[in-house]
Amino acid sequence: MQTADPIQMKALERSASRKRTFYRWLLFLILGLFGIYYLAPMYVMIVTSLKSMEEIRQGNLMTLPGEIMFDAWKTAWSGRGYAAGDVFLRPFFWNSIKLVVPAVVISTFFGALNGYALTKWRFKGDNLLFLLFLFGCFIPYQAILLPMARTLGMMGISNSIFGLVLVHTVYGLSFTTMFFRNYYISIPDEMIKAARIDGAGFFKIFFKVLLPISSPIIVVTVIWQFTGIWNDFLFGSSFSFGESAPIQVALNNMVLTSTSVKEYNVDMAAAFIAGIPTLLVYVFAGKYFIRGLTAGSVKG
Amino acid sequence: MYKQVLKISAGFILAAGISASPAFAGGEAEVLHWWTSGGEAKALKVLKDDFAKNGGTWKDMPVAGGGGDAAMVTLKARIVSGDPPTAAQIKGPTIQEYDDEGVVGPYNIHSVATAENWDALLSPQVANHMKCDGFTKYCAAPVNIHRIDWFWANKKVLDANGLKMPTSWPEFNAAATKLKAAGIIPFAHGGQPWQDATVFEAVAIGIGGNDFYRKAIMELDLDALGGSTMVKVFDQMRILQGFTDEGMPGRDWNVATGMVMNGKAAFQIMGDWAKGEFANAGLKPGIDYYCLPTPSNHGYLYNVDSFIFYSMKGENKIEGQKLLASLMMGKNFQKVFNLYKGSIPARLDVPMDEFDMCAKGSAADLNYAAMTGGLLPSFAHGMALKLAQKGAIQDVVTEHFNSKMSSKEAASRLVRAVKDTL
Amino acid sequence: MFYWLQKNLPKIVIAPSFAVILWFVYGFILWTIYISFTNSKMLPRYDFVGLKQHIRLWSQWRWYNAVENLLIFTVLFIAICIIIGIFLSILLDQKIRAEGFLRTVYLYPMALSFIVTGTAWKWILNPTMGIQKLVRDWGFTDFTFDWLVNRDMSIYTIVIAAVWQSSGFVMALFLAGLRSIDDEIIKAAKIDGASLYSIYITIILPMLRPVFMSAIVILLHISIKSYDLVIALTAGGPGTSSDMPAVYMTQMAFHRSEIALASASAVMMFLTILAIVVPYLYSELRRQDANR
C-alpha cells in the first residue's frame, strides 16, 4: 500500500468529520421534528389549562398564556365549591388507586406463576394451553360486557370494587401470562435443573430462584397493567356506581357534558391530572421498560 | 350482671343503629342520569334537595357523554346483572320497550300515580308515554316538555340586514342567501347525527306537513318514506347544508349556539334547552335574540324527559321510587325545575307567570297544537320510534346531510333502512 | 400421593387461571355466538332464529363501510407505526446523549387515555380552532387542513391520532431488539465493506423478525378494539364516514337495541382475529420449540 500524503489524509479526515457532524445535525433535526409531533398535544393541553377562558376564545391553540392561572387545575381537582352537578377528580382518584393496586398485584402474581409453570415444567399440551391464554388478549370488551354483567350479578358483586378488580384481573391474565412466559422461556433450564437436584420443590424454585431475577419483566407487566386498568372507561362505568367510580368515569363526566359553556381550560387540566399517574409510571420506569422488553416478549 | 350489661349494650347499639340511618324513613334511590353540568345539573339538584328534605337518600349515578350514549351502556349492564338503578333517565317508546323485556313490572309507582290522580294533571299524550302494560299503568314520571322545532336568531344581525324572522321556508332561504352575501354564516349547526336529525324533523313538518310527518315517521309508511314529499324535504336539507360553515361536522350544539350569540351566525335550529345558553350569557329574548318556531302549520315537536322506575328488590328502594315519583310531579318542583332547564312543565296546572316569553309562547302553542292535531312526538329525541328504527333513519339523514347524496337516493335509502328494522 | 401432587403441581397451579379464562373468555365467546343466532333486541333473548342476523349484517351498508374503514385504518396504522418505529429506533440507537429524554417523549402518548388523546387531537385538527387556523393566522390564508370534517378524509385523522399514540411503543420494541443484536455481526459486515444502508436492510432487519411479529400482533389488537379513540375524535363522523366495527357493534348493542345484530358483528371480528392471529402464534410457538 502506498503511504498516503499526510496533507491529503488530513483533508480527508476533515471532510469525513464534517460529514459526520452534518449527519449528526440532521439526526437531531429529524428527532426534534418527531419530538414536536409527539409533544404538540401535551403542549396544547398544558398551555390551555393555564389560560383563562377569555384568552382561549380569542387566541389560538399555540399561544402561550398571557397570565398563568392555576384556577382551572384547582377546579378540576377539587371542584367549584357548590354542589350542583359539580364533578371533580379528587375522590375518584383514590377509587382508581383502590382498584388498580389489587388488580395489578393479583394478575401479575398469577401471570408469573403461570409463565413459570408453562415453561419450566413441560407437560403435554402446554403450548396449546398458552395459545388459549393468548387468544384472550384480543377480546373486544364491548362484546363481553353483557355476559360479564350477568356473571357478576350472579356472583353478587356486580356493583362493587370486587367486581371491577375481578374483571380487570381476569382480562389482564392473558397479557401477564404472555409477558412472563416469554421471559422465562429464555432463562436457561440449567438453573432450574440445578435447583431441583439440590432438592428444591416447585414453589421454592419459584420464590427463591426465579422471582429474584424477574425484576425487569415484573416492571414491564406492572406498567402495562397499570396503564390499561387506570385508563379503562368501559368497565369502570358499567360495574361501579356513582361515588365509587374510577377516575376515567369522572373525567368523562367532566369533559363530555353536552350542555352549557365548555370550560376548555378545566377540561384540559382534568385530562392532564387524570393522566399524571400513568405518566409518572412511564417516566420513572421507562428504563426498566426497555430492559424488560429485551428479555421478554420481543424475542418471542 | 354480665347478662345485664350485655342487654343494655345491645339496647344502645340497636338504638344507635336505628337513629343513625334516617335513610329508612324516606327510602333510598340510585339515580342514573347524564345531567352533569350547567342548567341541567342545577335543575336536577332541586330534585336531589327535595328528596333529601323528605328523608330520602340519593345516590347519584352520573354517566355523561353523547347525550346519554355512555349511560345506556351502563344501564344495560346493570339491568343484565340483575341490579337495575332505582330510577333512570329514560323517555319515549324506550319505556315500553323495557316493559316488553319484563324488567319494569309490577309498576311500583302506579299506586302513587293513581293516588295523586296523574291522569288529570297530564295531557293524554304525555300520560300515555308514561304508561306501561298496554298503556294502562304508570311506570315513569315526566319532568318537563321540551319543544324541539325552534329557530334561534341573533336580533342585531337580523336588524342590521333588514330582516324579520321568517315565517315560511322560502322566506328563510331568501333571508339566508342575503346573509351569506353579507358575510354572515346564515345557519349555525353542529354536525352530529342527533342534531342533523333534529333539523330534519323540523323541516319535515315544515315542508311536508303534520300529517306527512305522522304517516312517514310515526307510522313508517314506506310509500311516504320514499315518495316525492320526502324528496322535497331532503332538497330543503341540502339547501340548509349550503348555509352552514366548514367547521360544522362534529361541532357541539352549544358551540353553534355560541356562534349565534356572538353574531358570527344568524340562525340555529335547536330545542329550547338552547335558551339556557342565552340566559347564562345574560341575553334576553325579544331584545337580544329571537325565539320563533320553525315554519310549519302549527306543528309542535315535543320531547318529554322522564325517569323510568324498574322493578326493584328491597322495600327501601321501592319506597325511594314512590317518593321520587311523587316529588317529580310536585307542582313547585315542576316550576323550579323547568325554570332552570328552559323547558315547560309537563304538569298542566303550574302557573306560568315566572317563565319568559319563549316558554309562555311554547305553552300556548302546545295547547293549540294539541287541539288541532299538530302535537307530534320528536323522533330525533326518541319520542316517536323504537331505537332501532330511529337509528336507521338517523343514519340516512346524517349521511345525506354530510355528503352530496341526491335527495332521491336518500329517500330510497330511507325506505331500505327502515324496512330492514321492521 | 405426594409424588402425584408434585408431578401435577404445574397443572394445578395453572388450573385456576385457566378455569377463569375458560369461563370469562371462551364461555363468553360461546354466549356471543349463540346470541348471534337469536332475535335479541334490547336485552338477551334465547330464541333460535338461525342465520337471520348474519344475513342482515351483510346487507347493511353501514357495516360494509365500517369494515372498509377497518381495512384502511389497520393497514395504514400498522405500516406507519412500524416504519416510524423502526426509523426512530435506528436514529435513537446512534448513541446520543438525549436518548432517555427522547425515548420518554416518544413513549408517553401511550400513557394517556383515549379520552385525553381524542379531545386534544380533536382540537388540534379542527379547522376553525387548530392547525388550519394557526397557519392561517401566520399569514398563509389559503392553507386548508380540514380532514377532520371531510368525509373522505376523516378516517385518516384517526390514523394520525392512533399512530401518535402507539408508534412510540413500537419504537421501544425495535430499540430493545436492536440493542440485543451483537455488535460483532455489524463490525464484521463493515469490514467486509458493506454500506450502513445495506447492513440494515439485509442483516439487521431480518434478524428483527420476531419484533415485527410482536409489533404487528399488538398493533392489530389495538386496531380491532378501536372504539374510544373514534368516539372521542370524530364520533364516527362526519355522518358515518369514520365508522369502525367496534363502534358499530357498541351502537347496535347498546343504542339501537339490536343485541343479536351486534353479536353477529362481534362473531365476524372474532373470526378475523382467529384467522390472522392463530396461524402466526402457532408458527411462532413451533419455531420456539424447534430452537429449544
mmCIF file of C-alpha atoms in Angstrom, chain A residues 19-31, chain C residues 85-100 102-103 106 171 174-176 178-179 183 186 190 195-197 199-201 204-205 208:
data_model
loop_
_atom_site.group_PDB
_atom_site.id
_atom_site.type_symbol
_atom_site.label_atom_id
_atom_site.label_comp_id
_atom_site.label_asym_id
_atom_site.label_seq_id
_atom_site.Cartn_x
_atom_site.Cartn_y
_atom_site.Cartn_z
ATOM 1 C CA LYS A 19 -19.855 14.772 7.054
ATOM 2 C CA ARG A 20 -20.349 13.173 10.452
ATOM 3 C CA THR A 21 -21.274 16.481 12.014
ATOM 4 C CA PHE A 22 -23.679 17.143 9.193
ATOM 5 C CA TYR A 23 -25.348 13.780 9.712
ATOM 6 C CA ARG A 24 -25.362 14.398 13.436
ATOM 7 C CA TRP A 25 -27.219 17.653 12.962
ATOM 8 C CA LEU A 26 -29.589 16.032 10.526
ATOM 9 C CA LEU A 27 -30.237 13.343 13.109
ATOM 10 C CA PHE A 28 -31.090 15.861 15.761
ATOM 11 C CA LEU A 29 -33.291 17.765 13.351
ATOM 12 C CA ILE A 30 -35.317 14.714 12.453
ATOM 13 C CA LEU A 31 -35.585 13.563 16.048
ATOM 14 C CA GLY C 85 -40.966 2.829 14.959
ATOM 15 C CA ILE C 86 -38.040 1.349 13.064
ATOM 16 C CA PHE C 87 -36.906 4.733 11.827
ATOM 17 C CA LEU C 88 -36.926 6.334 15.254
ATOM 18 C CA SER C 89 -35.349 3.316 16.919
ATOM 19 C CA ILE C 90 -32.491 3.298 14.427
ATOM 20 C CA LEU C 91 -31.976 7.003 14.988
ATOM 21 C CA LEU C 92 -32.102 6.633 18.743
ATOM 22 C CA ASP C 93 -29.712 3.713 18.552
ATOM 23 C CA GLN C 94 -26.964 6.063 17.417
ATOM 24 C CA LYS C 95 -25.908 6.646 20.992
ATOM 25 C CA ILE C 96 -26.966 10.205 21.546
ATOM 26 C CA ARG C 97 -26.987 11.883 24.878
ATOM 27 C CA ALA C 98 -30.625 12.810 24.946
ATOM 28 C CA GLU C 99 -31.756 9.252 24.348
ATOM 29 C CA GLY C 100 -33.516 8.786 27.688
ATOM 30 C CA LEU C 102 -36.401 11.486 23.728
ATOM 31 C CA ARG C 103 -37.448 7.924 24.421
ATOM 32 C CA TYR C 106 -41.964 9.250 22.097
ATOM 33 C CA MET C 171 -40.155 2.197 18.649
ATOM 34 C CA PHE C 174 -37.480 -2.201 17.996
ATOM 35 C CA LEU C 175 -34.981 -0.318 20.094
ATOM 36 C CA ALA C 176 -34.835 -3.207 22.506
ATOM 37 C CA LEU C 178 -31.633 -3.508 18.061
ATOM 38 C CA ARG C 179 -29.809 -3.345 21.351
ATOM 39 C CA ASP C 183 -22.143 -5.632 17.644
ATOM 40 C CA ILE C 186 -22.189 -5.398 12.360
ATOM 41 C CA LYS C 190 -18.482 -3.280 7.927
ATOM 42 C CA SER C 195 -22.576 0.241 3.435
ATOM 43 C CA LEU C 196 -24.587 1.177 6.508
ATOM 44 C CA TYR C 197 -27.758 1.178 4.494
ATOM 45 C CA ILE C 199 -26.263 -3.611 6.549
ATOM 46 C CA TYR C 200 -29.570 -2.501 7.932
ATOM 47 C CA ILE C 201 -31.622 -3.853 5.095
ATOM 48 C CA ILE C 204 -30.372 -6.256 10.895
ATOM 49 C CA LEU C 205 -33.974 -6.028 9.825
ATOM 50 C CA LEU C 208 -35.659 -8.476 13.949
#
